[in-house]
Coordinates of C-alpha atoms and ligand atoms in Angstrom, one line a residue:
M1 CA -0.1 0.0 0.1
A2 CA 1.4 3.4 -0.9
E3 CA 2.0 5.9 2.0
I4 CA -0.4 8.7 2.1
S5 CA 1.3 12.1 1.9
L6 CA -1.0 14.7 3.0
P7 CA -1.0 18.2 1.7
I8 CA 0.3 20.8 4.0
V9 CA -2.4 22.9 5.4
S10 CA -1.7 26.4 5.9
V11 CA -3.2 27.9 9.2
P12 CA -4.4 31.5 8.8
A13 CA -3.5 34.1 11.7
H14 CA -6.5 34.8 14.0
I15 CA -8.6 37.7 12.3
Q16 CA -8.9 40.7 14.8
H17 CA -12.3 42.2 13.8
P18 CA -12.5 46.0 14.1
P19 CA -13.9 46.7 17.7
L20 CA -17.5 48.1 17.8
S21 CA -18.9 50.5 20.3
E22 CA -22.0 49.4 22.1
A23 CA -24.0 51.5 19.7
Q24 CA -22.5 50.1 16.5
E25 CA -23.1 46.5 17.8
Q26 CA -26.8 47.5 18.5
E27 CA -27.2 49.1 15.2
L28 CA -25.7 45.9 13.5
T29 CA -27.9 43.5 15.6
D30 CA -31.1 45.4 14.6
K31 CA -30.1 45.5 11.1
I32 CA -29.4 41.6 10.9
K33 CA -32.8 41.0 12.8
R34 CA -34.7 43.3 10.2
L35 CA -32.8 41.5 7.1
L36 CA -33.4 38.1 8.6
K37 CA -37.2 38.9 8.5
E38 CA -37.0 40.5 5.2
K39 CA -35.4 37.9 3.4
N40 CA -37.3 35.0 5.2
A41 CA -33.8 33.8 6.5
V42 CA -32.4 32.1 9.6
L43 CA -29.0 32.1 11.3
V44 CA -27.5 28.8 12.0
A45 CA -24.3 29.0 14.2
H46 CA -21.9 26.6 15.6
Y47 CA -20.9 26.6 19.2
Y48 CA -17.4 27.9 18.5
T49 CA -18.4 31.0 16.7
D50 CA -18.5 34.5 18.6
G51 CA -20.9 34.4 21.4
K52 CA -22.8 37.3 19.8
L53 CA -23.6 35.5 16.8
Q54 CA -24.7 32.6 18.7
K55 CA -27.1 34.7 21.0
L56 CA -28.6 36.4 17.8
A57 CA -29.2 33.0 16.2
E58 CA -31.4 32.0 19.3
Q59 CA -33.0 35.2 19.4
T60 CA -34.2 35.3 15.9
G61 CA -35.5 31.7 15.4
G62 CA -32.4 30.3 14.1
C63 CA -30.2 27.8 16.1
V64 CA -26.7 27.3 17.8
A65 CA -25.7 23.8 17.7
D66 CA -23.2 21.2 17.0
S67 CA -22.6 20.1 13.3
L68 CA -25.1 17.1 13.5
E69 CA -27.9 19.6 14.9
M70 CA -27.0 22.2 12.3
A71 CA -27.4 19.9 9.5
R72 CA -30.9 18.9 10.8
F73 CA -32.0 22.1 11.6
G74 CA -31.7 23.3 7.9
T75 CA -34.0 20.6 6.8
E76 CA -36.8 21.5 9.4
T77 CA -37.1 25.2 9.0
A78 CA -39.3 26.9 6.7
A79 CA -37.0 29.7 5.8
D80 CA -35.8 30.2 2.2
T81 CA -32.3 31.4 3.2
L82 CA -30.0 29.7 5.5
V83 CA -27.2 31.8 6.9
V84 CA -24.5 29.2 8.2
A85 CA -21.9 30.9 10.6
G86 CA -19.3 28.0 10.9
V87 CA -17.0 26.5 8.4
K88 CA -17.3 25.6 4.7
F89 CA -18.3 22.0 5.3
M90 CA -21.1 23.0 7.3
G91 CA -22.5 25.4 4.6
E92 CA -22.0 22.8 2.0
T93 CA -23.7 20.0 4.0
S94 CA -26.6 22.7 4.4
K95 CA -26.8 23.1 0.7
I96 CA -26.7 19.5 -0.1
L97 CA -29.5 18.6 2.4
N98 CA -31.6 21.6 1.1
N99 CA -30.8 22.1 -2.6
E100 CA -33.7 24.4 -3.3
K101 CA -32.7 26.8 -0.4
R102 CA -30.4 29.6 -0.7
V103 CA -27.2 29.0 1.5
L104 CA -25.0 32.2 2.5
M105 CA -21.9 32.1 4.6
P106 CA -20.0 35.1 6.3
D107 CA -16.6 34.2 5.0
L108 CA -16.0 31.6 2.2
N109 CA -12.4 31.3 3.3
A110 CA -13.5 29.6 6.6
T111 CA -12.5 26.1 6.0
C112 CA -11.2 23.3 8.2
S113 CA -7.8 21.6 8.6
L114 CA -9.5 18.1 8.4
D115 CA -11.3 19.0 4.9
E116 CA -8.1 20.5 3.6
S117 CA -6.1 17.4 4.6
C118 CA -8.3 15.2 2.5
P119 CA -8.6 16.1 -1.2
I120 CA -10.8 14.0 -3.2
E121 CA -8.1 12.7 -5.6
L122 CA -5.9 11.4 -2.9
F123 CA -8.8 10.0 -0.9
D124 CA -10.4 8.3 -3.9
A125 CA -7.1 6.5 -4.6
Y126 CA -6.9 5.2 -1.1
C127 CA -10.5 4.1 -1.2
N128 CA -9.8 2.3 -4.5
Q129 CA -7.1 0.1 -2.7
F130 CA -9.7 -1.3 -0.3
P131 CA -12.9 -2.1 -2.2
D132 CA -14.1 -4.5 0.4
H133 CA -14.1 -1.6 3.2
T134 CA -17.2 0.5 4.0
V135 CA -16.1 4.1 3.5
V136 CA -17.2 6.3 6.4
V137 CA -16.1 10.1 6.5
Y138 CA -16.4 12.7 9.2
A139 CA -18.7 15.7 8.1
N140 CA -15.7 17.8 8.3
T141 CA -14.9 17.0 4.5
S142 CA -15.9 18.4 1.0
A143 CA -19.0 17.6 -0.9
E144 CA -16.8 15.5 -3.2
V145 CA -15.4 13.4 -0.4
K146 CA -18.9 12.7 0.9
A147 CA -20.0 11.7 -2.6
R148 CA -17.3 9.1 -2.5
S149 CA -18.4 7.7 0.8
D150 CA -20.9 5.1 2.2
W151 CA -21.8 6.9 5.5
V152 CA -21.2 10.4 6.9
V153 CA -20.9 10.8 10.7
T154 CA -20.3 13.6 13.0
S155 CA -19.0 13.3 16.6
G156 CA -22.4 13.3 17.9
I157 CA -23.3 9.9 16.3
A158 CA -19.9 8.4 15.3
L159 CA -19.8 5.7 17.9
E160 CA -23.3 4.4 17.2
I161 CA -23.0 4.4 13.7
I162 CA -19.6 2.5 13.7
E163 CA -21.2 0.1 16.2
H164 CA -23.9 -0.6 14.1
L165 CA -21.6 -1.4 11.0
A166 CA -19.1 -3.4 13.1
K167 CA -22.2 -5.7 14.5
K168 CA -23.0 -6.5 10.6
G169 CA -19.3 -7.4 10.2
E170 CA -18.2 -4.5 8.0
K171 CA -14.5 -3.4 7.6
I172 CA -14.2 0.3 7.9
L173 CA -12.2 2.7 5.8
W174 CA -12.2 6.1 8.2
G175 CA -11.3 9.5 7.2
P176 CA -10.2 12.1 7.6
D177 CA -9.7 12.6 11.6
Q178 CA -7.4 9.9 12.7
H179 CA -7.9 10.6 16.4
L180 CA -11.7 10.6 16.4
G181 CA -11.4 7.4 14.3
R182 CA -8.9 5.7 16.6
Y183 CA -11.2 6.7 19.7
V184 CA -14.2 5.1 18.0
Q185 CA -12.1 2.0 17.3
R186 CA -11.0 1.6 20.9
V187 CA -14.7 1.9 22.2
T188 CA -16.3 -0.4 19.5
G189 CA -13.3 -2.7 18.6
A190 CA -14.5 -2.3 14.9
E191 CA -11.8 -3.3 12.1
M192 CA -10.7 0.0 10.8
I193 CA -8.1 1.6 8.8
F194 CA -7.4 5.4 8.9
W195 CA -6.8 8.5 6.9
P196 CA -4.1 10.3 8.9
G197 CA -5.9 13.8 9.2
S198 CA -6.2 15.7 12.3
C199 CA -7.6 19.1 13.7
V200 CA -5.2 21.8 14.1
V201 CA -7.0 23.1 17.1
H202 CA -7.3 19.8 19.1
E203 CA -3.9 18.6 18.1
E204 CA -2.5 21.3 20.3
F205 CA -3.7 20.1 23.6
K206 CA -0.7 18.9 25.8
S207 CA -0.9 15.7 27.9
V208 CA 1.8 16.5 30.4
A209 CA 0.5 20.0 31.0
L210 CA -3.1 18.7 31.5
E211 CA -1.8 16.2 34.1
R212 CA -0.4 19.3 36.1
V213 CA -3.7 21.3 35.6
R214 CA -5.7 18.1 36.8
R215 CA -3.4 18.0 39.9
L216 CA -4.2 21.6 40.6
H217 CA -7.9 21.3 40.3
P218 CA -8.6 17.6 41.6
E219 CA -12.3 18.5 41.9
A220 CA -12.8 19.3 38.3
A221 CA -14.1 16.9 35.6
V222 CA -12.3 16.9 32.4
L223 CA -14.3 17.3 29.1
V224 CA -12.6 16.3 25.8
H225 CA -13.7 16.5 22.3
P226 CA -12.8 13.2 20.4
E227 CA -10.8 15.2 17.9
S228 CA -8.0 15.5 20.5
P229 CA -5.1 12.9 20.7
E230 CA -5.3 9.8 22.6
N231 CA -3.2 11.1 25.5
I232 CA -5.8 13.7 26.1
I233 CA -8.6 11.5 25.6
Q234 CA -7.3 9.1 28.2
Q235 CA -7.6 11.7 31.0
A236 CA -11.1 12.6 30.1
D237 CA -14.0 12.0 32.4
V238 CA -16.5 12.7 29.4
V239 CA -15.5 12.6 25.8
G240 CA -18.1 13.8 23.4
S241 CA -19.3 16.2 20.7
T242 CA -19.7 19.9 21.6
T243 CA -23.4 19.4 22.6
A244 CA -22.3 16.6 24.9
M245 CA -19.6 18.6 26.6
I246 CA -22.2 21.5 27.1
K247 CA -24.8 19.1 28.5
A248 CA -21.9 17.7 30.9
V249 CA -21.4 21.1 32.3
K250 CA -24.8 21.7 33.1
E251 CA -25.7 18.1 34.5
M252 CA -22.6 16.9 36.4
P253 CA -22.4 17.9 39.9
N254 CA -18.9 19.1 39.8
K255 CA -18.2 22.8 40.5
A256 CA -15.3 22.8 38.0
F257 CA -14.4 21.6 34.6
I258 CA -11.3 21.5 32.5
I259 CA -12.4 21.7 28.9
A260 CA -10.4 20.5 25.9
T261 CA -11.9 22.1 22.8
D262 CA -12.4 25.3 21.0
K263 CA -12.8 28.1 23.7
G264 CA -15.6 29.4 21.6
I265 CA -17.8 26.9 23.5
F266 CA -17.4 28.8 26.8
S267 CA -20.0 31.3 26.0
K268 CA -22.8 28.6 25.8
M269 CA -21.4 26.8 28.9
K270 CA -21.5 30.0 31.0
E271 CA -24.8 30.7 29.9
V272 CA -26.3 27.2 30.9
A273 CA -24.1 26.8 34.2
P274 CA -23.2 30.5 35.3
D275 CA -22.0 29.1 38.7
K276 CA -19.6 26.7 37.3
I277 CA -15.8 27.2 37.1
L278 CA -14.6 26.7 33.6
I279 CA -10.6 26.0 33.1
E280 CA -9.2 25.8 29.5
A281 CA -7.0 22.5 29.0
P282 CA -3.4 23.7 28.4
T283 CA -2.2 24.1 24.6
V284 CA 1.4 24.8 25.6
G285 CA 3.9 22.2 27.2
E286 CA 7.4 21.8 27.7
G287 CA 9.1 23.3 24.5
A288 CA 5.9 23.8 22.8
T289 CA 4.3 26.8 21.1
C290 CA 0.8 27.2 20.1
Q291 CA -0.5 28.3 16.6
S292 CA -4.2 28.1 17.2
C293 CA -4.2 28.1 21.1
A294 CA -7.8 26.6 21.4
A295 CA -9.3 29.0 18.9
C296 CA -10.2 27.5 15.5
P297 CA -9.0 30.6 13.2
W298 CA -11.5 29.6 10.6
M299 CA -14.4 29.8 13.1
G300 CA -13.1 33.1 14.1
M301 CA -13.6 34.4 10.6
N302 CA -17.3 34.9 11.4
S303 CA -18.4 38.1 12.6
L304 CA -21.7 40.2 13.1
S305 CA -20.5 42.8 10.5
K306 CA -20.2 39.9 7.9
V307 CA -23.4 38.6 8.5
A308 CA -25.2 41.9 7.9
A309 CA -23.3 42.5 4.8
I310 CA -23.9 39.0 3.1
L311 CA -27.6 39.3 4.2
E312 CA -27.7 42.8 2.6
H313 CA -26.1 42.0 -0.4
G314 CA -27.0 38.3 -1.1
T315 CA -23.2 37.4 -1.4
N316 CA -21.0 34.6 -0.5
E317 CA -23.6 32.0 -1.6
I318 CA -22.5 28.2 -1.4
H319 CA -23.0 26.4 -4.7
V320 CA -23.1 22.4 -5.0
S321 CA -24.0 21.1 -8.4
P322 CA -27.2 19.1 -8.3
E323 CA -25.4 16.1 -9.7
L324 CA -22.5 16.2 -6.8
A325 CA -25.5 17.2 -4.2
E326 CA -27.5 14.1 -5.2
K327 CA -24.5 11.7 -4.7
A328 CA -23.4 13.5 -1.4
Y329 CA -27.0 13.7 -0.1
I330 CA -27.1 9.7 0.3
P331 CA -24.4 9.2 3.0
I332 CA -25.6 12.3 5.0
K333 CA -29.2 11.3 4.8
R334 CA -28.2 7.9 5.9
M335 CA -26.8 9.4 9.0
L336 CA -29.7 11.5 9.8
D337 CA -32.0 8.7 9.4
F338 CA -29.8 6.6 11.5
A339 CA -29.9 9.2 14.2
A340 CA -33.6 9.6 14.1
S341 CA -34.1 5.9 14.3
I342 CA -32.3 5.6 17.4
R343 CA -33.4 8.6 19.2
K344 CA -37.3 8.1 18.8
Ligands
13P1 P1 -19.2 18.9 16.7 O1 -20.0 18.2 15.8 O2 -18.9 18.4 17.9 O3 -19.8 20.5 17.0 O4 -17.8 19.4 16.3 C1 -17.4 20.0 15.0 C2 -16.1 20.4 14.9 O5 -15.6 20.9 13.8 C3 -15.3 20.3 16.1 O6 -13.9 20.8 15.8
SF4_2 FE1 -12.0 22.0 11.6 FE2 -10.7 21.8 13.9 FE3 -11.7 24.1 13.3 FE4 -13.3 22.2 14.0 S1 -11.9 23.2 15.2 S2 -13.6 23.4 12.1 S3 -12.1 20.3 13.2 S4 -10.1 23.0 12.2

């Protein structure tokens, strides 16, 4: 089998959005509310985006959610336009599921290191070497990669789907997040091979430094997103999607939590559990530097000003050709139907 040589993903610097006065922020928020109504549009935001966007999404009948729920919400709303504040794969998934709707994104450069590390030509060649494997891809992929797969999964449903496939005796080719894939394999015992991609944000959590923080806060529960490396996951009390992590902060009796995921999630956590102490898992350790520092630079590209601008001008529309959407729809719909069947 040929070695996979991954493309080098260049990680942008964090965008510094121009600061807004209270009055400017109010004016923008009012403008977005008016435009959403006028255009019969909804705002669908991920938990890693700016807290102000998350709040606005909720106040205006949109949603703030993990990537599974964002996909589902788009199929259930009566709005004609979905404004997806997140990263490219989220906008594409919305478009694939709702080809008749207009999908706009605040910044078309907002991508994801997992998506970028898995170009279709290389992934297709890899899959072709293992024709007897079921191809399961993480939602953090392009429409083309989804169209090449049998199943799409998000972190919120990956364990259940792989368990289901393993029970049927299927061998799995998993891509692109190797850490999530290996975690799922350890839990389910499924026979799996892996595309060697990773998330630049979660890759930076440091295990020795985390042990130290745990010693300083022995009462704290450790919550870890499964895109993190194995030595971080091993220290977790809870491993789960962004939604599962927020639920844990709300429902677990602990007073303090150490959180290993993008710090954008803290705004929702503070809202649902204002009395709890939230501690960032460390991203620096001996001799290490952090590039992302627990803040996804692509998620950070979303802002109130950009949402107002795209709504006003109808720009930054996501296009997926109907032929491609038709193919990519099948594995995504399979995931949504499976999720609905086990959560009845
Ligand atoms: P969730 O589906 O858990 O929200 O994760 C999406 C993601 O990109 C995490 O980095
Ligand atoms: Fe992709 Fe990681 Fe950013 Fe999530 S946090 S969008 S996996 S780069």
